[in-house]
Short mmCIF file of C-alpha atoms and ligand atoms in Angstrom, two decimals:
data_model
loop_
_atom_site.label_atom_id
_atom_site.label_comp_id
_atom_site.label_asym_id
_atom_site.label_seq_id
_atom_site.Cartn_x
_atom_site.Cartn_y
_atom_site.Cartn_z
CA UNK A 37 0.00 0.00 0.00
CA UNK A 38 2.64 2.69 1.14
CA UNK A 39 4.66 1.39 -1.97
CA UNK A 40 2.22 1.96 -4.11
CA UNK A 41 1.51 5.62 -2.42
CA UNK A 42 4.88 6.29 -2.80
CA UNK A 43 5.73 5.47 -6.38
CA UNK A 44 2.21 6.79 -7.79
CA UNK A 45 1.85 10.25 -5.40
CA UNK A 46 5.00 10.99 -3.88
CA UNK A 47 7.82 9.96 -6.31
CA UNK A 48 5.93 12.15 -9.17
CA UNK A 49 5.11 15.15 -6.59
CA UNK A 50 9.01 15.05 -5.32
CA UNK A 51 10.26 15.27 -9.29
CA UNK A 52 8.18 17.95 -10.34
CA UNK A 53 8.96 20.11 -6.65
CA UNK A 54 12.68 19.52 -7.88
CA UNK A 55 11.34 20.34 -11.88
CA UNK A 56 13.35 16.76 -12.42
CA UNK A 57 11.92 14.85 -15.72
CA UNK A 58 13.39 11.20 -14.31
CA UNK A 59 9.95 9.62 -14.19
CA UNK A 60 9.36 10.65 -17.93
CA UNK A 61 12.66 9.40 -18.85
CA UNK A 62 11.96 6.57 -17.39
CA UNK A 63 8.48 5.36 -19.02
CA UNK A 64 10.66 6.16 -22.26
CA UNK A 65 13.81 3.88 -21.47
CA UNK A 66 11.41 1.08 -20.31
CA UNK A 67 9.90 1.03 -24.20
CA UNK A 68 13.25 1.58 -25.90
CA UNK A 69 15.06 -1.75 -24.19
CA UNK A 70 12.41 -3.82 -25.95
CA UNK A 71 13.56 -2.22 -29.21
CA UNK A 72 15.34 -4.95 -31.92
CA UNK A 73 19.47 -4.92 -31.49
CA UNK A 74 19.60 -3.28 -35.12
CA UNK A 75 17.28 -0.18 -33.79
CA UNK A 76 19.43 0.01 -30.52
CA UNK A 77 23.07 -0.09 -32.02
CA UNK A 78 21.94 3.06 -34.51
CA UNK A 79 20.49 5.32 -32.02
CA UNK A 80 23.39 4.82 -30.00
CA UNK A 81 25.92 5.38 -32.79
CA UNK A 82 24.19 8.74 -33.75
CA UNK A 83 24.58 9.94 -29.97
CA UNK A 84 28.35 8.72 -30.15
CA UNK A 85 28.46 11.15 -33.24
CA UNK A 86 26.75 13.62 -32.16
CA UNK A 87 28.49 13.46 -28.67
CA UNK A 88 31.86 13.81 -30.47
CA UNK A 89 30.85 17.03 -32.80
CA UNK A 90 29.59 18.49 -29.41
CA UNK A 91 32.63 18.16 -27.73
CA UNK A 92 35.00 19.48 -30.87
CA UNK A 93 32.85 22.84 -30.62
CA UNK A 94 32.67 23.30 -26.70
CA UNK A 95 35.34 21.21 -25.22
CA UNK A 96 39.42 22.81 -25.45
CA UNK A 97 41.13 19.85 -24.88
CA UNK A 98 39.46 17.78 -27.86
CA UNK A 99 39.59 20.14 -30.15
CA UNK A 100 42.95 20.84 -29.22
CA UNK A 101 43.77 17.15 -29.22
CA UNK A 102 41.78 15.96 -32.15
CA UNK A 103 43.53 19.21 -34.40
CA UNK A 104 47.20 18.59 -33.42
CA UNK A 105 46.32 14.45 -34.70
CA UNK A 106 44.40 15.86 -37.97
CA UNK A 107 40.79 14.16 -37.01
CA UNK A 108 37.67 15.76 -37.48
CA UNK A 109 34.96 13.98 -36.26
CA UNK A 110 33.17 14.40 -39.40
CA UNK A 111 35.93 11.61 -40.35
CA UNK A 112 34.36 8.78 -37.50
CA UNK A 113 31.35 7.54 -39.71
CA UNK A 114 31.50 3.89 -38.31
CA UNK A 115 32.33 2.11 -34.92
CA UNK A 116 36.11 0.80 -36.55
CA UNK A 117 36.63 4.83 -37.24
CA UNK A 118 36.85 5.61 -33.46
CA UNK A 119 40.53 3.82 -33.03
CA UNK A 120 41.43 6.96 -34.58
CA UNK A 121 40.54 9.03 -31.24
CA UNK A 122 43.25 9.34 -28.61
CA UNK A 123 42.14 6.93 -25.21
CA UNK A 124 41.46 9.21 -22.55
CA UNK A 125 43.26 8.23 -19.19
CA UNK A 126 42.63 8.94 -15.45
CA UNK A 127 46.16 10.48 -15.67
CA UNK A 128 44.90 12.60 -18.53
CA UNK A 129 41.58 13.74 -16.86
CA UNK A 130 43.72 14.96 -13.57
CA UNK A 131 46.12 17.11 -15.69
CA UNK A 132 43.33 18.87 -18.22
CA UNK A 133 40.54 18.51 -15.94
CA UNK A 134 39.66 22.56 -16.76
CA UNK A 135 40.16 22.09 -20.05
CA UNK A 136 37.94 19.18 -20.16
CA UNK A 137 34.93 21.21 -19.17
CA UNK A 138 32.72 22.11 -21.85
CA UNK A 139 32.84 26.04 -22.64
CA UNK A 140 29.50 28.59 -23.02
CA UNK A 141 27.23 25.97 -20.59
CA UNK A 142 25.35 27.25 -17.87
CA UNK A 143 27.87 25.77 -14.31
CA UNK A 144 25.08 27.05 -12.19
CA UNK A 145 23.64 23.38 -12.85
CA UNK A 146 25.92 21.09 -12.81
CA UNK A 147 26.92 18.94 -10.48
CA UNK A 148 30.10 17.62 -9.13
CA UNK A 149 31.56 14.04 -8.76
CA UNK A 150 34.19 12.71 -7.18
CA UNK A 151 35.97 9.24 -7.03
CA UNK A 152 37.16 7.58 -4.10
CA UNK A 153 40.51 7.53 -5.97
CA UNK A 154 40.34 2.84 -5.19
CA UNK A 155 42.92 2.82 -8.28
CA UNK A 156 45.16 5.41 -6.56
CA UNK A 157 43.75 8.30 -8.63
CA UNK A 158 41.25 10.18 -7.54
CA UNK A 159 39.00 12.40 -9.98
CA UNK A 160 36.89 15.16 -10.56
CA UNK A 161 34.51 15.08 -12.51
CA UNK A 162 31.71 17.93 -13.61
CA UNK A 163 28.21 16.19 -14.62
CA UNK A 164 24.84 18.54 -15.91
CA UNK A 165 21.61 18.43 -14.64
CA UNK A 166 19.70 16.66 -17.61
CA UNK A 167 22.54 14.13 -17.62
CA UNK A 168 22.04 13.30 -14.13
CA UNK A 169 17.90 13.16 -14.45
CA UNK A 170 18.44 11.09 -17.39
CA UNK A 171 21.22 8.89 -15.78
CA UNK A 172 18.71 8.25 -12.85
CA UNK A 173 16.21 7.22 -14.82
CA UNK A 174 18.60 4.54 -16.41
CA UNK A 175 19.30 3.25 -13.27
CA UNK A 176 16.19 2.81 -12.04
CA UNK A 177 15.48 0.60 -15.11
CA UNK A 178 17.37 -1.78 -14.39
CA UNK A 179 17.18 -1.38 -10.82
CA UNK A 180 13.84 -2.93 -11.10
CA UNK A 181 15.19 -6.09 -13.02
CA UNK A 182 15.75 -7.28 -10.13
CA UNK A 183 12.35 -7.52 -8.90
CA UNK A 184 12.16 -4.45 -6.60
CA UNK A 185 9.32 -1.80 -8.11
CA UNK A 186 9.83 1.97 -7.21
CA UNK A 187 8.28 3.03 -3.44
CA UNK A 188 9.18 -0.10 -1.97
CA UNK A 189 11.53 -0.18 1.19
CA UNK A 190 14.54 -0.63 0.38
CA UNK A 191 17.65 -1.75 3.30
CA UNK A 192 21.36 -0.56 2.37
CA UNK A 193 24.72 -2.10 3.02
CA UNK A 194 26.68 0.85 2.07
CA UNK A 195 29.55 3.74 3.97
CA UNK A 196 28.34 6.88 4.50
CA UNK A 197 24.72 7.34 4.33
CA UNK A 198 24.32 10.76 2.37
CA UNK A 199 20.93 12.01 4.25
CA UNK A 200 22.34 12.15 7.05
CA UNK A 201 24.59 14.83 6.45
CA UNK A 202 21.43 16.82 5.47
CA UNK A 203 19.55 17.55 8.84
CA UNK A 204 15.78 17.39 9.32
CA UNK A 205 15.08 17.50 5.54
CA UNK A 206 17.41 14.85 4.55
CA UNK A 207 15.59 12.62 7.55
CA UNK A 208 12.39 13.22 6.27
CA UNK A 209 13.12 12.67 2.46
CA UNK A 210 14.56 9.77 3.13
CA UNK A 211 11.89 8.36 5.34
CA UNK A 212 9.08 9.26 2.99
CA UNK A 213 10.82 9.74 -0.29
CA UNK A 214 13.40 6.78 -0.51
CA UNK A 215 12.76 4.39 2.39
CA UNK A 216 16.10 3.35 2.57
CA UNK A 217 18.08 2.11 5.88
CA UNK A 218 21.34 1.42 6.48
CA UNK A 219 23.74 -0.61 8.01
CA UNK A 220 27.00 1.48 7.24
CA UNK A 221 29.95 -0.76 5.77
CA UNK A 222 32.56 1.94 7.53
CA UNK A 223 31.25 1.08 10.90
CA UNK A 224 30.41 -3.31 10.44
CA UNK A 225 31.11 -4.68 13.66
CA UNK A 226 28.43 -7.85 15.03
CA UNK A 227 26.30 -5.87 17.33
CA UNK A 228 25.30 -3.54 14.23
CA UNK A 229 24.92 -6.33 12.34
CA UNK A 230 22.51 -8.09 14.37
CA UNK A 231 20.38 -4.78 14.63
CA UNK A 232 20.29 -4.30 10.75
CA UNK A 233 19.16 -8.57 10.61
CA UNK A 234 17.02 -7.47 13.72
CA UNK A 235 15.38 -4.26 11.39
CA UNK A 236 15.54 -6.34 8.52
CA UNK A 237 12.89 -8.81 9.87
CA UNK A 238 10.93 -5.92 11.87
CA UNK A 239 10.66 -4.16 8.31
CA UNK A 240 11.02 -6.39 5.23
CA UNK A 241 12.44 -4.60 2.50
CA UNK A 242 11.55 -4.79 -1.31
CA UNK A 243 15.12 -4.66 -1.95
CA UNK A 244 18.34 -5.61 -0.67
CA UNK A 245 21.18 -2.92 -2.02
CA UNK A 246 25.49 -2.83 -1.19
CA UNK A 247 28.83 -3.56 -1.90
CA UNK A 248 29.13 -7.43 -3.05
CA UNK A 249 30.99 -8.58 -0.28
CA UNK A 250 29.45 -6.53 2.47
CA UNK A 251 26.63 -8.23 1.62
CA UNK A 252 28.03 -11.59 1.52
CA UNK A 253 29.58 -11.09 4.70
CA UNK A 254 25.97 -10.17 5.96
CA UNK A 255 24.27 -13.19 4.41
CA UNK A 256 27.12 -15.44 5.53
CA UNK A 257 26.72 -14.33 9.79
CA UNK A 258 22.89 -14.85 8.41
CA UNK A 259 23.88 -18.30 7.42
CA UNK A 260 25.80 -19.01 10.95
CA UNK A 261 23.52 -17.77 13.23
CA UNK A 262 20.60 -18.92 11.49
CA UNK A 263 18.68 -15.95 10.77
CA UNK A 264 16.66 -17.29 7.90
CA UNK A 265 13.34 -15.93 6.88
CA UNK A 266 13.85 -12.41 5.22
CA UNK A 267 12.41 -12.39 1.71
CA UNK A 268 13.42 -9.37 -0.35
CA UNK A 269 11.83 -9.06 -3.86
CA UNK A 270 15.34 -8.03 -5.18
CA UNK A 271 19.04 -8.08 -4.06
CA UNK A 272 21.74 -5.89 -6.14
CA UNK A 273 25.33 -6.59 -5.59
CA UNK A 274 27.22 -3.57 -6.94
CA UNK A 275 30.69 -1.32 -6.84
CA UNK A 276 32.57 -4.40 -6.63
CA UNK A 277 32.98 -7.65 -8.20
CA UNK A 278 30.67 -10.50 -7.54
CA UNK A 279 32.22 -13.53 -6.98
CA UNK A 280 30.75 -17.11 -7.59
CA UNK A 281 31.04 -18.33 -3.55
CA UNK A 282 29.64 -14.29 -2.61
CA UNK A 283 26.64 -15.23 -4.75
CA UNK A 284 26.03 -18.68 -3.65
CA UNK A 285 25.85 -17.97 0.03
CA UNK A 286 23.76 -14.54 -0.55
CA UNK A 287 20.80 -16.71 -2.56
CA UNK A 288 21.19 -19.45 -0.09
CA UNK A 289 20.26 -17.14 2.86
CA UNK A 290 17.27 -14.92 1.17
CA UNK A 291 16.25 -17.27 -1.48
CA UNK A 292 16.05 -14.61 -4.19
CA UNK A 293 18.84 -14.19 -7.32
CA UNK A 294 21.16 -11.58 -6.82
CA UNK A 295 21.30 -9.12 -9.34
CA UNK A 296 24.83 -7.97 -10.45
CA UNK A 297 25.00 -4.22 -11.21
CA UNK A 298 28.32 -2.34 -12.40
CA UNK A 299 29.29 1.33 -12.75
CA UNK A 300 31.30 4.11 -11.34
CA UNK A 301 31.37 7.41 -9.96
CA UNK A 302 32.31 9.06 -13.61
CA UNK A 303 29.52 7.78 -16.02
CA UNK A 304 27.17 5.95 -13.53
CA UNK A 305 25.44 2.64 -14.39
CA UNK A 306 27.64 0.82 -17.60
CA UNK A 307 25.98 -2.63 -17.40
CA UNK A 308 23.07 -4.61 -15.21
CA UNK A 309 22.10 -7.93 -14.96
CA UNK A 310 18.36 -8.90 -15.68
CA UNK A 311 16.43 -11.53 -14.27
CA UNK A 312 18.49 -14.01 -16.38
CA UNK A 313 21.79 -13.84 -14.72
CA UNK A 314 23.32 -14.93 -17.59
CA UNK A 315 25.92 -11.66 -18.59
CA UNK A 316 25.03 -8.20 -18.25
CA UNK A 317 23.27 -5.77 -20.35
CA UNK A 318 24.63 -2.80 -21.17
CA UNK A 319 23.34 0.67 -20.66
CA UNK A 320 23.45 1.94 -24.39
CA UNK A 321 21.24 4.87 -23.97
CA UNK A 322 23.63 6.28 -21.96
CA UNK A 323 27.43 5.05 -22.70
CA UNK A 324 29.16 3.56 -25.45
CA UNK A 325 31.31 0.72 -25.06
CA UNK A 326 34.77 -0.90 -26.68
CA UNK A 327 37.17 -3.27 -25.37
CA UNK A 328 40.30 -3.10 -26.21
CA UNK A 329 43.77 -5.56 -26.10
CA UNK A 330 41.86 -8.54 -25.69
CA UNK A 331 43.38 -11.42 -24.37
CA UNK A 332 42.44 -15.07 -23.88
CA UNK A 333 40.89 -15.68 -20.29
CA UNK A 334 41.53 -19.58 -20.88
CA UNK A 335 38.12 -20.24 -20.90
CA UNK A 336 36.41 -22.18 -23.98
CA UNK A 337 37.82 -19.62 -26.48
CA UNK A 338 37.04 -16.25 -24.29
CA UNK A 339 38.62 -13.37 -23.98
CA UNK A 340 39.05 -10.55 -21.84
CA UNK A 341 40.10 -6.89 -22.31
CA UNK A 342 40.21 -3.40 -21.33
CA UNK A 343 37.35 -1.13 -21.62
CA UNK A 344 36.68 1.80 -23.02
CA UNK A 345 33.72 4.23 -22.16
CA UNK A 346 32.06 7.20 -23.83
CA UNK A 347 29.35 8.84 -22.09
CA UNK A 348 26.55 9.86 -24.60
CA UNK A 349 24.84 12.29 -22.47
CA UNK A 350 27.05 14.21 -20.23
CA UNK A 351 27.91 17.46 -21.89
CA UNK A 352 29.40 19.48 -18.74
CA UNK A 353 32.30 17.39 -19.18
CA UNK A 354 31.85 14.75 -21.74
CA UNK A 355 34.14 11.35 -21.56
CA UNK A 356 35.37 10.17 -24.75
CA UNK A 357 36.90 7.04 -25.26
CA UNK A 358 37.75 6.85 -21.33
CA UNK A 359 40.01 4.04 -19.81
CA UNK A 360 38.10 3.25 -16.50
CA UNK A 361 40.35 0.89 -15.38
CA UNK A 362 38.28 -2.14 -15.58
CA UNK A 363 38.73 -5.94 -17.74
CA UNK A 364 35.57 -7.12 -18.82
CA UNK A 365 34.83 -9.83 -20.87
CA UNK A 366 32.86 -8.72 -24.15
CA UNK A 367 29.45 -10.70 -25.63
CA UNK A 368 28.26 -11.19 -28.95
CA UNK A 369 25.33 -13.09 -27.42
CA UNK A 370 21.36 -11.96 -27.32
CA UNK A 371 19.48 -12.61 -24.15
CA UNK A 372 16.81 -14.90 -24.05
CA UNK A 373 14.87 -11.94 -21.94
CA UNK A 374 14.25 -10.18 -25.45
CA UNK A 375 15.75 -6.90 -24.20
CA UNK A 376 17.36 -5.76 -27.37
CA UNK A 377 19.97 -3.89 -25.13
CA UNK A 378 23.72 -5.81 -25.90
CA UNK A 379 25.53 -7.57 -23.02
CA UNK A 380 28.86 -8.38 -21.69
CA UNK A 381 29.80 -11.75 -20.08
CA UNK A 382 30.88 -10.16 -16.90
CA UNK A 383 33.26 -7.64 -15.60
CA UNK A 384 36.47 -9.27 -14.47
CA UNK A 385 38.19 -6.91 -12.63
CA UNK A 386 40.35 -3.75 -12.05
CA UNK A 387 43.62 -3.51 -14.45
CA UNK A 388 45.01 -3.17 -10.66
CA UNK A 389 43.56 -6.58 -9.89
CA UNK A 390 45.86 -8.33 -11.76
CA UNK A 391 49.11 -9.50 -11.59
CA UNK A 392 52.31 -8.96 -14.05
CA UNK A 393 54.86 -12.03 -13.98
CA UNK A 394 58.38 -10.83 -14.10
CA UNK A 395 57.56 -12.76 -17.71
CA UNK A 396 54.95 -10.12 -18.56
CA UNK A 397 51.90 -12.58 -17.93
CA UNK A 398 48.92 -11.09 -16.45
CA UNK A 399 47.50 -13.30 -14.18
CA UNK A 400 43.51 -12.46 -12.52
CA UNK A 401 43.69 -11.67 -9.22
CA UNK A 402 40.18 -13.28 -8.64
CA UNK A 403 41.55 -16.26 -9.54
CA UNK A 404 44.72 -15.90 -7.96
CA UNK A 405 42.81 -15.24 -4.80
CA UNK A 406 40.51 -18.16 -4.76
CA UNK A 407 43.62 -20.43 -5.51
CA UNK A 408 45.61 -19.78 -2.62
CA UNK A 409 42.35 -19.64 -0.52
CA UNK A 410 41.26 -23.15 -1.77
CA UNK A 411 44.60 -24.81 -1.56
CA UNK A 412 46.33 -23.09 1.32
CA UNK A 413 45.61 -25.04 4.49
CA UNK A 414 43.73 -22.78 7.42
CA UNK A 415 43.48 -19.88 4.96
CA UNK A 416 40.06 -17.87 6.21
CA UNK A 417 40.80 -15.11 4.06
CA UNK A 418 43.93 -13.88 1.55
CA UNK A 419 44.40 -10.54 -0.07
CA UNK A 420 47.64 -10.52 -2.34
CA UNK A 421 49.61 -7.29 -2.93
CA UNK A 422 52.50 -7.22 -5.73
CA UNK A 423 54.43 -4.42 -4.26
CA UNK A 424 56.83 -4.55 -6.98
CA UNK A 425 57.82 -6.73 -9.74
CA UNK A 426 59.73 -9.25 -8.10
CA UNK A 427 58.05 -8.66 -4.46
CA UNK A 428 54.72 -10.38 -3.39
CA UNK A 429 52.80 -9.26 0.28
CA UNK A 430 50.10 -12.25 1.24
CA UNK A 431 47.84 -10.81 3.97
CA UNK A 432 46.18 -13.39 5.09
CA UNK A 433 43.37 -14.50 8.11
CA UNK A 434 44.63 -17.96 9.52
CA UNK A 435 42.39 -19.86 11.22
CA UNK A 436 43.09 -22.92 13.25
CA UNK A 437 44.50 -24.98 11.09
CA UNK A 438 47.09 -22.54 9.94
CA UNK A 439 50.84 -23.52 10.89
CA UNK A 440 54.26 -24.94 8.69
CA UNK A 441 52.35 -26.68 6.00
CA UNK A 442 50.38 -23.87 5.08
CA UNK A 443 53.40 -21.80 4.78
CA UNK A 444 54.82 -24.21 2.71
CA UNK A 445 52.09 -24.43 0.27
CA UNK A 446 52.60 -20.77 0.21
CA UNK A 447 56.12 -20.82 -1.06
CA UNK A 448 55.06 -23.52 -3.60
CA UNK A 449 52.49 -21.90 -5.38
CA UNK A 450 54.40 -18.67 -5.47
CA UNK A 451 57.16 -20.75 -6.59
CA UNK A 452 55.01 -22.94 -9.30
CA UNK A 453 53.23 -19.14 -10.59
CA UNK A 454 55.67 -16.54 -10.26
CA UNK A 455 58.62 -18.57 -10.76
CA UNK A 456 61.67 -18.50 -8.45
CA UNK A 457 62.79 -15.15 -8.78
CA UNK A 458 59.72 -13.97 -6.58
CA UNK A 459 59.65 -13.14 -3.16
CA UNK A 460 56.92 -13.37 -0.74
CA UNK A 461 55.81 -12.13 2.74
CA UNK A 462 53.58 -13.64 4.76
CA UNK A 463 51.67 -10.90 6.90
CA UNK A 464 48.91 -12.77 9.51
CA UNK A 465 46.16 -10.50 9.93
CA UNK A 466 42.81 -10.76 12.07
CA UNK A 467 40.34 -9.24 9.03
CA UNK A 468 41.46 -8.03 5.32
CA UNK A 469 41.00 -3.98 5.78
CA UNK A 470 38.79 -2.22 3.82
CA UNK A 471 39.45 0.71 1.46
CA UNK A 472 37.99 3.99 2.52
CA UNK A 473 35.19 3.83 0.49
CA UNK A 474 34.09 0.68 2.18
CA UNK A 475 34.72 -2.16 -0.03
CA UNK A 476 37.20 -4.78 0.14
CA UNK A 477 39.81 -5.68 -2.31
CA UNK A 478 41.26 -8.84 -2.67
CA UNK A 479 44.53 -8.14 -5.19
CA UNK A 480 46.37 -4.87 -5.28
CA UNK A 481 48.69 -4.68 -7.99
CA UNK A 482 51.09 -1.95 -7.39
CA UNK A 483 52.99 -2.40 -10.62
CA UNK A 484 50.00 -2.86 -13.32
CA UNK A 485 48.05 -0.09 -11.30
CA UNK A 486 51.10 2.54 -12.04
CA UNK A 487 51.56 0.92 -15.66
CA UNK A 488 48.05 1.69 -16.35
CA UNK A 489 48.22 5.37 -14.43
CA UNK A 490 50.99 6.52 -16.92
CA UNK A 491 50.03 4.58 -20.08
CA UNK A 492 50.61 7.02 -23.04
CA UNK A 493 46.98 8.22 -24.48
CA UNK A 494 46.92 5.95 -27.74
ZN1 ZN B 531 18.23 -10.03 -20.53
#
């Protein structure tokens, strides 16, 4: 009842207080992903074109760039044309940021953006208003793939709850506008667990919402302490990866599919699972994707490479051809959903999540990761950082089984991976810490991290 209230009376009263279009946006992006492949792929090469004469005639630092390579846009007519463009890297964006900004725009609305900085550089970016209405609205598609409907309660395991920074007001819009409560990922210790399992059965929500393994570790003290019994219509996993064993122990404890969802900070949502689970479909009416220096995963003939992202509606500060930082694996595949929106197998990780071998391998650190966990005797937990070529740090949380064996089969599988030239540390911690942001990282790759930082743009 109060869902309904919310999404029919409130939600549309709210956007047209704040003179925000969202809603209308939205009844128009829930028609278009039913649209055929063919229909989707041209509207969303038009807005790559006319993203990219847009940002020649506002933006310095394209036109500036574009000019001193001799490319007019005019010259990109098809997809294999955009290779031409320079890649834009984080490096880049932090030394032309001003020059990035789009000239002759109105600043008064636009809003600003900035990264946590998890791959060591943090950002600033400039996004306008009708981006960010629009961007909602995209989100909020595929938000409800996974089985939560607008105005329904929704319980958060995410750092820093923004509303409360806003006094009364941000109380009250929260409580009537987005019915959202928290259990905050920078504060996670068991008593505030228990209340949030304790609120989560006083209050069922609609949806279940936070960093993959924040929730996992929720579900998985859920799982211990046998707090069955809460029945979300929807769980999202997002802002980190999703790993197979995270999943498995989430769906066991609420009985409902989680939904994978993947973005950032700089362009919002890029792809969303939808009640398939089988790859994720990306956002195409609001970024364009590549991937780039593919390489074979090892899996039945896939591959895996970096990707490339233009946003097609920001025009404060538009991204072209931006190097997020992430390895995804790309799809040629159409869902059996009927969504004519394209999809990508799955994200794989950061370019800092994976390891160089002093003989230029890369190796996953998700893999790498689950390796040592499964084979290393009394491992609870491992994080791996490559502090240098030739240098490996193994954080990991022993449990009672740990002792000479396991450090053994430490020195082996460094040994059988890295080769011999490697060194390791073994650093016993109680818990893997978190980054600031909250989330949890499992491989830290000091040297790909910087290789990627400084690449030369294209
Ligand atoms: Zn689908």
């Amino acid at each position: 009842m109060w869902a309904w209230w919310n999404r029919q009376v409130l939600q549309p009263l709210a956007a047209w207080k704040n003179g925000s279009r969202h809603l209308r946006y939205l009844k128009e992006l829930e028609r278009r992903q039913w649209d055929s492949p063919e229909v989707i792929a041209a509207r969303q090469w038009s807005a790559v074109q006319k993203q990219l004469h847009f940002a020649y005639e506002h933006v310095p630092y394209y036109r500036r760039r574009w000019r001193e390579l001799g490319i007019h846009p005019s010259d990109i007519r098809q997809p294999g044309d955009l290779q031409q463009l320079p890649v834009l890297t984080k490096a880049e964006i932090r030394r032309h940021g001003a020059e990035l900004c789009a000239e002759g725009r109105d600043r008064q609305r636009w809003r600003i953006k900035r990264t946590s900085g998890s791959t060591g550089v943090p950002l600033t970016i400039w996004i306008d208003e009708e981006a960010v209405q629009w961007k909602t609205a995209c989100t909020l598609r595929s938000d409800q793939w996974s089985g939560w409907r607008l105005g329904e309660r929704v319980a958060k395991v995410w750092g820093n709850p923004e509303y409360r920074q806003q006094g009364w007001r941000g109380w009250l819009r929260n409580s009537l506008l987005e019915r959202a409560y928290y259990l905050d990922t920078l504060g996670m210790d068991r008593q505030r667990m228990r209340e949030f399992i304790r609120q989560l059965h006083r209050k069922p929500p609609g949806l279940l919402f936070g960093h993959a393994h924040s929730l996992y570790l929720l579900a998985d003290m859920m799982r211990r302490e046998g707090w069955y019994g809460v029945r979300p219509n929807g769980i999202i996993a997002t802002a980190m990866i999703l790993h197979r064993w995270q999943r498995r122990v989430i769906e066991e404890v609420f009985g409902v599919a989680v939904t994978d969802r993947y973005g950032c900070e700089e362009v919002s949502l890029i792809a969303c699972e939808c009640e398939e689970h089988r790859g994720l479909h990306l956002n195409a009416d609001s970024v364009y994707t590549e991937v780039v220096d593919l390489r074979p995963t090892g899996q039945d003939g896939e591959a895996a490479g970096r990707l490339l992202v233009t946003d097609l509606c920001n025009r404060a500060m538009p991204l072209i051809r931006y190097q997020i930082g992430d390895v995804v694996v790309p799809s040629s595949r159409r869902c059996p959903c009927g969504r004519g929106l394209p999809l990508i197998e799955r994200v794989e990780g950061r370019e800092a999540d994976y390891v160089v071998t002093p003989q230029g391998q890369l190796i996953s650190g998700i893999s790498l990761t689950e390796n040592f966990a499964l084979h290393i005797p009394g491992a609870a937990q491992v994080q791996i950082i490559q502090e240098s070529l030739h240098a490996l740090r193994i954080r990991l949380v022993p449990d009672a089984e740990f002792g000479g064996p396991s450090r053994q089969k430490i020195a082996a599988l460094v040994e059988k991976l890295f080769g011999p030239q490697v060194q390791h540390e073994v650093e016993l911690v109680e818990q893997i810490p978190q980054e600031a942001s909250g989330k949890y990282r499992f491989c830290i790759s000091r040297v790909w991290g910087e290789l990627a930082a400084e690449a030369p743009a294209a």
